[in-house]
Coordinates of C-alpha atoms and ligand atoms in Angstrom, one line a residue:
X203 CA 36.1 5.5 46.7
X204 CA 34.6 8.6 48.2
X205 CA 33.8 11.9 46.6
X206 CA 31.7 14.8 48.1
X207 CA 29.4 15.2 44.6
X208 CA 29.0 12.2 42.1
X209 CA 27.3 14.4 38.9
X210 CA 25.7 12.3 35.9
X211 CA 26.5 13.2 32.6
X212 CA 29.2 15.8 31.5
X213 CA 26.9 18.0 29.1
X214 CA 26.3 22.0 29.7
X215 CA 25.1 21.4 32.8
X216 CA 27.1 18.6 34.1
X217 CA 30.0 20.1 33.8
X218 CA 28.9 23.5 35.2
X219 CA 27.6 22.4 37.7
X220 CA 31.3 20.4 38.6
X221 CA 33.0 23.7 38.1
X222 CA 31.4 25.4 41.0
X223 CA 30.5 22.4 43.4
X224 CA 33.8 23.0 45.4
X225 CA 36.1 20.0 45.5
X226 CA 35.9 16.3 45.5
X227 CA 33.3 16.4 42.6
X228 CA 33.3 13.0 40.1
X229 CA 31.6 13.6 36.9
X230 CA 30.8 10.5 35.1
X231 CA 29.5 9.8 31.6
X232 CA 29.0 6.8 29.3
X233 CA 30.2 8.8 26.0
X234 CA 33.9 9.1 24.7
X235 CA 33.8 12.9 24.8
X236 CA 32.3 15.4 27.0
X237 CA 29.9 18.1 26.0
X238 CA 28.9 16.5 22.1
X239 CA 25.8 18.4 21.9
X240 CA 27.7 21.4 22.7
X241 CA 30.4 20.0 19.9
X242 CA 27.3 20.0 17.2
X243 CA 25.5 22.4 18.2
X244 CA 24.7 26.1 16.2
X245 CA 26.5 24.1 13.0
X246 CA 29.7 23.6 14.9
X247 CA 29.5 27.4 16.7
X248 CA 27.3 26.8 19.5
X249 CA 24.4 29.4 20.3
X250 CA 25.9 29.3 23.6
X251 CA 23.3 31.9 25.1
X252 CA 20.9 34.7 24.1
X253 CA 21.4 38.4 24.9
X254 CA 17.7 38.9 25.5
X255 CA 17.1 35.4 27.4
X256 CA 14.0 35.7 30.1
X257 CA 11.6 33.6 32.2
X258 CA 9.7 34.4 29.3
X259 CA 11.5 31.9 26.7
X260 CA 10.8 29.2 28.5
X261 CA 8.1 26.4 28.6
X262 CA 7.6 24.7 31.9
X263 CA 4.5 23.3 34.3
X264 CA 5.2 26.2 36.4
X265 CA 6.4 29.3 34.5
X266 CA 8.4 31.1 37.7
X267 CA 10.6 28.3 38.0
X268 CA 13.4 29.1 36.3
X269 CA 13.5 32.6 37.1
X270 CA 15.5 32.5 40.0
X271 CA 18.4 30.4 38.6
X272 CA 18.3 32.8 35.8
X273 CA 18.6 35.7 37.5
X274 CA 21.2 34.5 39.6
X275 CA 23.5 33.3 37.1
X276 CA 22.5 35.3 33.6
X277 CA 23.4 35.1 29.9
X278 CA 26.5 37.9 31.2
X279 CA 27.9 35.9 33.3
X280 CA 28.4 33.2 31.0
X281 CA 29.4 35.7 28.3
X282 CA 32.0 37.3 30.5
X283 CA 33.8 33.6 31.3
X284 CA 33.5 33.1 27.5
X285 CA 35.2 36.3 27.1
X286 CA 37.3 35.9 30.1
X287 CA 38.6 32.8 27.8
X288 CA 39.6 34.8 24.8
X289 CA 36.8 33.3 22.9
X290 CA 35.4 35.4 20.3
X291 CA 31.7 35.4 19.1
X292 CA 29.1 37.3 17.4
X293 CA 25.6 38.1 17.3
X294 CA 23.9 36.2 14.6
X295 CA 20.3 37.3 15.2
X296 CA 17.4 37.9 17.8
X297 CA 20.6 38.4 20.5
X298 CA 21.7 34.4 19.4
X299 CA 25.5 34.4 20.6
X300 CA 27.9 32.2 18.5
X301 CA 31.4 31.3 18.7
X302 CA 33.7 32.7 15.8
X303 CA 35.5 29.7 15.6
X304 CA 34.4 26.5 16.6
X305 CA 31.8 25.1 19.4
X306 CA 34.4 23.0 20.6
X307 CA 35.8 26.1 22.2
X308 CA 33.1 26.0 24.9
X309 CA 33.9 22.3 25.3
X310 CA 36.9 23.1 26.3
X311 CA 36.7 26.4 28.1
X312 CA 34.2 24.0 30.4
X313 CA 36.8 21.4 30.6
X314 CA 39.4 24.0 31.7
X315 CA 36.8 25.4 34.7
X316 CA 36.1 21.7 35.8
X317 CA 40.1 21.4 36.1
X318 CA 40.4 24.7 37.9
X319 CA 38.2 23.5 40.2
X320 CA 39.7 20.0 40.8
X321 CA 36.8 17.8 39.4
X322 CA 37.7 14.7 37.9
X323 CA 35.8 13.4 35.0
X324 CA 35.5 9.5 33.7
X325 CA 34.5 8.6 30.4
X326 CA 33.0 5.7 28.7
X327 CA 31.4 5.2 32.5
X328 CA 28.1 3.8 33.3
X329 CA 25.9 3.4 36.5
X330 CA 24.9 -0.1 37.1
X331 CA 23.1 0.8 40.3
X332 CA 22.3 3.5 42.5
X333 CA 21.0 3.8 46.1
X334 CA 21.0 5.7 49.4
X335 CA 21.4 6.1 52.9
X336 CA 20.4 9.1 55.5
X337 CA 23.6 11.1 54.6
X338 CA 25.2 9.0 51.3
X339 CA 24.6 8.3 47.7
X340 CA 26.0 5.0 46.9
X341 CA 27.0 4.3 43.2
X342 CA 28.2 1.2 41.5
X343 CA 29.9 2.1 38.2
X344 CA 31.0 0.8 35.2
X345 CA 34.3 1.7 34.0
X346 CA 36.7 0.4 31.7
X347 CA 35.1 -3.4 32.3
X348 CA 35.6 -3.0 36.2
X349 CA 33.0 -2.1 39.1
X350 CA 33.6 0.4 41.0
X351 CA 31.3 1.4 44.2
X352 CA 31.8 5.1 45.5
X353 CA 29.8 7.3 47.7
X354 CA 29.2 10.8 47.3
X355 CA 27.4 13.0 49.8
X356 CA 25.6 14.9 46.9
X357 CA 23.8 13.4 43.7
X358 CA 23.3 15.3 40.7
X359 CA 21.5 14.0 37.4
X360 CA 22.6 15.9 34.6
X361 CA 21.9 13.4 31.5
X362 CA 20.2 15.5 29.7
X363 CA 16.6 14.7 28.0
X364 CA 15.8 12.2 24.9
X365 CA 16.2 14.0 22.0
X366 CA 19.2 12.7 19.5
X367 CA 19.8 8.8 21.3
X368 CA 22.1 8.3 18.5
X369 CA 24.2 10.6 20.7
X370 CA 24.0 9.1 23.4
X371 CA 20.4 10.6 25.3
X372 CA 18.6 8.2 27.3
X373 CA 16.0 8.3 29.9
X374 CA 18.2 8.1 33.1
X375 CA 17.4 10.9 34.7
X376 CA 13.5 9.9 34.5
X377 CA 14.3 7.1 35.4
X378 CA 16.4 8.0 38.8
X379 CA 14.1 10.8 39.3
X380 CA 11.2 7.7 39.6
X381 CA 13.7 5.6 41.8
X382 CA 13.5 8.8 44.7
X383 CA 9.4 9.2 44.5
X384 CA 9.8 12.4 41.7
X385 CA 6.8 12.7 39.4
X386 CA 8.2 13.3 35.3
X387 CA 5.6 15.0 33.6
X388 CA 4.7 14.2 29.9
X389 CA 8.2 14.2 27.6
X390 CA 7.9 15.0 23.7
X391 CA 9.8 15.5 21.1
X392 CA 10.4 19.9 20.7
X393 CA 11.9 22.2 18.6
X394 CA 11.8 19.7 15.6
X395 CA 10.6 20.1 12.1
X396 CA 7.0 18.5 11.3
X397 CA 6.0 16.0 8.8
X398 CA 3.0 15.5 6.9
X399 CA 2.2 11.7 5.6
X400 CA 2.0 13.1 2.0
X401 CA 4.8 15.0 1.4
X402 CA 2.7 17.6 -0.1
X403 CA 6.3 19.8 0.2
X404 CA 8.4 17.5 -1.6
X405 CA 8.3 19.4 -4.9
X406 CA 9.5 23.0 -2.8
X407 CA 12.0 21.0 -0.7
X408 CA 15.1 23.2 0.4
X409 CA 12.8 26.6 -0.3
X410 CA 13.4 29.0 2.8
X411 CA 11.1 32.0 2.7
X412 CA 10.3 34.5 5.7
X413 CA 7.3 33.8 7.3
X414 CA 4.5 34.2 10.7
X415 CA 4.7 30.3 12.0
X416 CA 1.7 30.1 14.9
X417 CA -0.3 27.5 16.7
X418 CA -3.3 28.7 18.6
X419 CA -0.4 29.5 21.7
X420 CA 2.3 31.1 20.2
X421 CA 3.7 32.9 16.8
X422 CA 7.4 33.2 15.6
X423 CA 8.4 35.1 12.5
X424 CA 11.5 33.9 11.5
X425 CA 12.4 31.2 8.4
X426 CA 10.2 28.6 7.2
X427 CA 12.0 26.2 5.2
X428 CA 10.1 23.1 3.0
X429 CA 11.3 20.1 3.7
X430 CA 11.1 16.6 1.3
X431 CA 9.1 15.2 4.6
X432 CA 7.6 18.3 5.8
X433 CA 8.2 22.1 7.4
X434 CA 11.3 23.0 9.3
X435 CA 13.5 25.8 9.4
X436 CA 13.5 28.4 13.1
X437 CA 9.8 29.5 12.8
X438 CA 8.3 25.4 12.7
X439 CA 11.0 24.4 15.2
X440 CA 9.7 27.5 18.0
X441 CA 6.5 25.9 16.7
X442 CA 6.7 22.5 17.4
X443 CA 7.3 23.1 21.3
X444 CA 4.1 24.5 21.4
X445 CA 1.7 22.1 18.9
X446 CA -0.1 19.5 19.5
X447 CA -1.1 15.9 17.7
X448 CA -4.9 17.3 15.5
X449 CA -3.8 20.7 15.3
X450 CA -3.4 22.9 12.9
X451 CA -0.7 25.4 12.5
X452 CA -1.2 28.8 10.2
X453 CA 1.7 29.9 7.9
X454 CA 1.6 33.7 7.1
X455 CA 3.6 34.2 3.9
X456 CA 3.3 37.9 4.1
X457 CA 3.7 38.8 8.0
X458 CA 4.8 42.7 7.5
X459 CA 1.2 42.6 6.1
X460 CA 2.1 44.8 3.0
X461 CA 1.1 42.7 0.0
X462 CA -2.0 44.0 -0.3
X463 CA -1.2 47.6 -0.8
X464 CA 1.9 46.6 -3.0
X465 CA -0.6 45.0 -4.9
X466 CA -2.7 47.4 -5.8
X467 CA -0.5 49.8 -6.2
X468 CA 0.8 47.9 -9.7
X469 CA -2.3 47.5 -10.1
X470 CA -2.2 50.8 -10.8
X471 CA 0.5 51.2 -12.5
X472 CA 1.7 48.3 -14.6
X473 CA -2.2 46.3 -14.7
X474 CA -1.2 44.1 -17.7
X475 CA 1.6 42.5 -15.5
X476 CA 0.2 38.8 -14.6
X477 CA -0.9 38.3 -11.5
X478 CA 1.7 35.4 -10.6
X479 CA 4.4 37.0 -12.6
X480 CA 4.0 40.3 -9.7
X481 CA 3.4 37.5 -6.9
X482 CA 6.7 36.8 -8.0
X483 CA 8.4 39.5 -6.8
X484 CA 7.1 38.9 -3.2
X485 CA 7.4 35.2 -3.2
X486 CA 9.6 32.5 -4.5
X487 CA 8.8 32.0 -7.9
X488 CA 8.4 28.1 -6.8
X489 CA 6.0 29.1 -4.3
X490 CA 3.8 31.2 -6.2
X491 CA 3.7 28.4 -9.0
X492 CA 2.8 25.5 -6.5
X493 CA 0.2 27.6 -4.6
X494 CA -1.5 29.0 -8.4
X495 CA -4.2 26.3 -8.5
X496 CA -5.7 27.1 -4.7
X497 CA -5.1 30.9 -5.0
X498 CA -6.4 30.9 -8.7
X499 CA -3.4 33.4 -9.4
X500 CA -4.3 32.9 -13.2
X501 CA -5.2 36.8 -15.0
X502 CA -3.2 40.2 -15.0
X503 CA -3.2 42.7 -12.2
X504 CA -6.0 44.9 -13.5
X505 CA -8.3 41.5 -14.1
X506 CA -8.6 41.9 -10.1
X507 CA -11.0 43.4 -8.1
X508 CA -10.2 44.9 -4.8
X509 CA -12.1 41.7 -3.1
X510 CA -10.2 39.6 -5.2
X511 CA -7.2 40.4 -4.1
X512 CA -8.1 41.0 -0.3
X513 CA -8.8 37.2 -0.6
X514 CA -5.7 36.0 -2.2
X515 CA -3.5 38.3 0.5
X516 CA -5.9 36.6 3.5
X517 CA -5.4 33.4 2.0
X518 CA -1.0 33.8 1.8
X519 CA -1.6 35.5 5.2
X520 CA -3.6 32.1 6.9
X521 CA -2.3 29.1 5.0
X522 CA -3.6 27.0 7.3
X523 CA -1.7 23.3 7.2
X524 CA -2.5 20.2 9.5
X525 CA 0.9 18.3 10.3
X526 CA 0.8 14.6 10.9
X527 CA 3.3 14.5 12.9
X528 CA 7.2 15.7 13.6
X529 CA 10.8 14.2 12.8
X530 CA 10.1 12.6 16.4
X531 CA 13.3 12.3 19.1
X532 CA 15.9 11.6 16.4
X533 CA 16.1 15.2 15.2
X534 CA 14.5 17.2 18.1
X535 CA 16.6 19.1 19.8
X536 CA 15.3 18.8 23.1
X537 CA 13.0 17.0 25.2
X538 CA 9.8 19.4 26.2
X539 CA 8.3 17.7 29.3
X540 CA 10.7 16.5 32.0
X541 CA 11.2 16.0 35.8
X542 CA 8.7 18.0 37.7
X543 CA 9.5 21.1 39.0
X544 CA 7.3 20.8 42.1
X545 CA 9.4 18.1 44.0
X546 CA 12.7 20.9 43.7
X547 CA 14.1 23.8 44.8
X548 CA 14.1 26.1 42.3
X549 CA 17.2 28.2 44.1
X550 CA 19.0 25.3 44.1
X551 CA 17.7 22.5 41.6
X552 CA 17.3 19.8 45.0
X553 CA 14.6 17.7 45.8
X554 CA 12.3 18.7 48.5
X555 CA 12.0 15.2 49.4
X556 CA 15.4 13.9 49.1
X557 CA 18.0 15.7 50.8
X558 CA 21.7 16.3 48.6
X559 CA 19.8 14.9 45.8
X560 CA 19.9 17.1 42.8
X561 CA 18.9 17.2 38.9
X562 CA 20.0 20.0 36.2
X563 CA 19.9 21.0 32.9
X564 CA 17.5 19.7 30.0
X565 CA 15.8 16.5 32.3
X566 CA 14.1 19.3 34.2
X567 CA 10.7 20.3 32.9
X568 CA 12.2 23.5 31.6
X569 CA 12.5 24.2 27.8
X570 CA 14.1 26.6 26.0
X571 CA 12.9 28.5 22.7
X572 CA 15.0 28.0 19.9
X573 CA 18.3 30.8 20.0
X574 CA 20.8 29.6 22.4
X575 CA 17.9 29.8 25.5
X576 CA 18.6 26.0 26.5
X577 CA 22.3 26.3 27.0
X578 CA 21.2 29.2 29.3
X579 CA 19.6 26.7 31.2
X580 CA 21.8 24.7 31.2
X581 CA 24.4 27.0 32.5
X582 CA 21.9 28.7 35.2
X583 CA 21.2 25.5 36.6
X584 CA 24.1 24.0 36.9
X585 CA 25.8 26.9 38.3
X586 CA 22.8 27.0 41.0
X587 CA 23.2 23.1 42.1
X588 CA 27.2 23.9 42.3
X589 CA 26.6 27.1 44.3
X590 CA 24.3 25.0 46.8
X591 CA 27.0 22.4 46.8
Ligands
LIG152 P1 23.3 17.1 27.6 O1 22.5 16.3 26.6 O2 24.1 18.2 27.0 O3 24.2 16.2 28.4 C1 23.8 15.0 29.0 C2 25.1 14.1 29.1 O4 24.7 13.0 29.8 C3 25.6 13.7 27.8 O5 27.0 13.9 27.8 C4 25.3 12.2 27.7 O6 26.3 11.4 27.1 C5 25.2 11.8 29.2 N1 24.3 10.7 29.5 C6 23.1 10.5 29.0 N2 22.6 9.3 29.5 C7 23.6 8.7 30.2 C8 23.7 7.5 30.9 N3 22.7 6.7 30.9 N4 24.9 7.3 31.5 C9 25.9 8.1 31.5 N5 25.9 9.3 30.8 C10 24.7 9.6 30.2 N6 20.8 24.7 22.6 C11 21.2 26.0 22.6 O7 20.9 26.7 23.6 N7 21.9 26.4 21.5 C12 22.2 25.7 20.4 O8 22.9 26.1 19.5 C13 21.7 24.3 20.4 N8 21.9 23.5 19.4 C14 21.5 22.2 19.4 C15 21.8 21.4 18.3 C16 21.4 20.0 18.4 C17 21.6 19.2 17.2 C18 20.8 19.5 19.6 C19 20.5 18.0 19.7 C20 20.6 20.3 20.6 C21 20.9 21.7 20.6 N9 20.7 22.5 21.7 C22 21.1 23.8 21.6 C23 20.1 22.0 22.9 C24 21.2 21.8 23.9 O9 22.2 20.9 23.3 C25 20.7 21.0 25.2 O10 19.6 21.8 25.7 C26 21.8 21.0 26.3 O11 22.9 20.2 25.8 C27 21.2 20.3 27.5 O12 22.3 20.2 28.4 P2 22.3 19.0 29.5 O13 23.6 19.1 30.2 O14 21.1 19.1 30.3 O15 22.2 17.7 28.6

């Protein structure tokens, strides 16, 4: 069988990409349902983009990568086909964009685009081999128990990165980017939470309090949330993109930097109140009673001296913490690291070596902050291969 573009994977890209790569496009993938990371995504909403979405939120070997698929196809023209779809959404937060009703709503919106455009989509399909000619990709598939060969005239690899292979991730698109002489740089597990052997959290576990996450690159001050295994919640996972095995990350529990003064102030005016009893009213109670014995918390207000206190606010301001590790590829929710941006076009997403040959979406070294900044990508990109199509 021949088809003009044979596309790997039906995800955010996938199927973006099928929706604007003109006709004769086959969109193959070995799951049951397109789009599932879509379907779970945002708690069943889907942060489908980010109002404020930049080159900036982005990690990559080469920071301008992404900016020209991003410019060329932004976060409003993905809202305006949403909204062109009668779907409703909201802001949540930080410009994060959610569906009203369910995430499903993109699935299908995305279905509905790869129908208006013709594209045909198997299911529960595999690729058993892959090679090529000067001017054809040739495919041997899987489906429903039977080979089937096709040829396409244009390749895309839209399978996505590792993170979550209990739904279905696997390394393909490293491995077909290898196959054509592409280098994959270093792939790790990002935006997941981060354990520590010890479980020196367990006794706060489900405790969500506002805080300054950092490593020695980067800072986010959103939620912090103790785990039984560690430290998740949005500030550790913008974190974990950006720390390293041996380092430390610092946890500032006061990052509007006004316990000091509010401090003093009672001091001032109610002195006899305990010390812990007024961190109380700035903390979780929970907290302030697991961090006493290191803060020595013990005493009432007027006990302290200003040094005293300077040194307990510096101390909730750097709590410095060494993780041992994170929740690793079965949590993360995507794959930092990926198919090098130097062998493609970044107008187009092709390879600069091998002509029609294309890859998309999340197996590109491109990552998204945490906030709807990865579906971005995955629409910018895959609206950029279909364009060149
Ligand atoms: P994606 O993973 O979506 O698609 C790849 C497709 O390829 C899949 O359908 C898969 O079945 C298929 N495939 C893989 N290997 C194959 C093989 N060997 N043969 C055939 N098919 C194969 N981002 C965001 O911006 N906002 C959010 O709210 C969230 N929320 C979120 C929650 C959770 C739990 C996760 C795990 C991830 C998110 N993300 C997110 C990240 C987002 O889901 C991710 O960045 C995009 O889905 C990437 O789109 P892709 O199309 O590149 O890959």
């Amino acid at each position: 069988m021949q088809f003009n573009t044979l596309i790997l994977g039906a995800g955010a890209a996938g199927m973006m990409c099928a929706a604007h790569a003109g006709p004769g496009a086959l969109v193959i993938d070995h799951a049951k349902a397109p789009g599932e990371k879509i379907r779970i995504s945002g708690g069943g909403r889907c942060n489908f983009t980010n109002m404020y979405a930049g080159p900036e939120n982005f990690l990559s070997g080469n920071p301008h990568f992404c900016k020209s698929a991003l410019s060329r196809y932004t976060q409003w023209d993905f809202i305006d086909l949403v909204a062109q779809h009668g779907i409703a959404y909201h802001e949540k937060t930080l410009g994060q964009l959610f569906c009203d009703g369910k995430s499903t709503q993109i699935v299908q919106m995305l279905r509905d685009e790869m129908a208006r455009a013709r594209a045909e989509l198997w299911l529960q399909t595999t690729l058993a081999d892959l090679s090529h000619d000067e001017s054809h990709f040739t495919a041997t598939l899987m489906r429903d128990g039977q080979r089937v060969d096709i040829t396409a005239r244009h390749l895309v690899v839209a399978t996505g990165g590792k993170s979550i292979p209990k739904m279905g991730a696997t390394g393909l698109a490293y491995d077909i980017a290898k196959q054509f002489g592409h280098s994959v740089t270093e792939t790790r597990p990002a935006l997941v939470p981060l354990t520590f052997s010890d479980q020196p959290f367990a006794s706060l576990s489900g405790l969500s309090v506002p805080a300054r996450a950092s490593t020695p690159k980067a800072s986010f001050d959103e939620a912090v949330l103790f785990t039984h295994r560690g430290l998740s919640g949005p500030a550790i996972l913008q974190i974990s993109s950006f720390w390293r095995d041996g380092q430390d990350i610092t946890i500032d529990l006061d990052p509007r930097g006004a316990l000091l003064a509010a401090l003093r102030a009672q001091r001032q005016q109610a002195g006899r109140r305990n010390l812990s009893t007024e961190l109380g009213h700035h903390l979780p109670a929970r907290l302030v009673d697991y961090l006493a014995p290191t803060l020595r918390t013990s005493g009432n207000l007027a006990d302290q001296s200003d040094a005293a206190l300077t040194t307990l606010t510096d101390n909730l301001r750097h709590w410095t913490l060494r993780p041992t590790g994170s929740e690793g590829y079965r949590t993360a929710e995507v794959t930092l690291g990926g198919i090098d941006t130097d062998g493609l076009s970044s107008r187009s997403m092709m390879s600069q070596t091998v002509p029609n040959l294309y890859f998309i979406g999340e197996a590109v070294d491109v990552t998204g902050w945490l906030g709807g900044y990865n579906f971005q990508w995955a629409w910018s990109s895959g609206w950029a291969a279909g364009q060149a199509i």
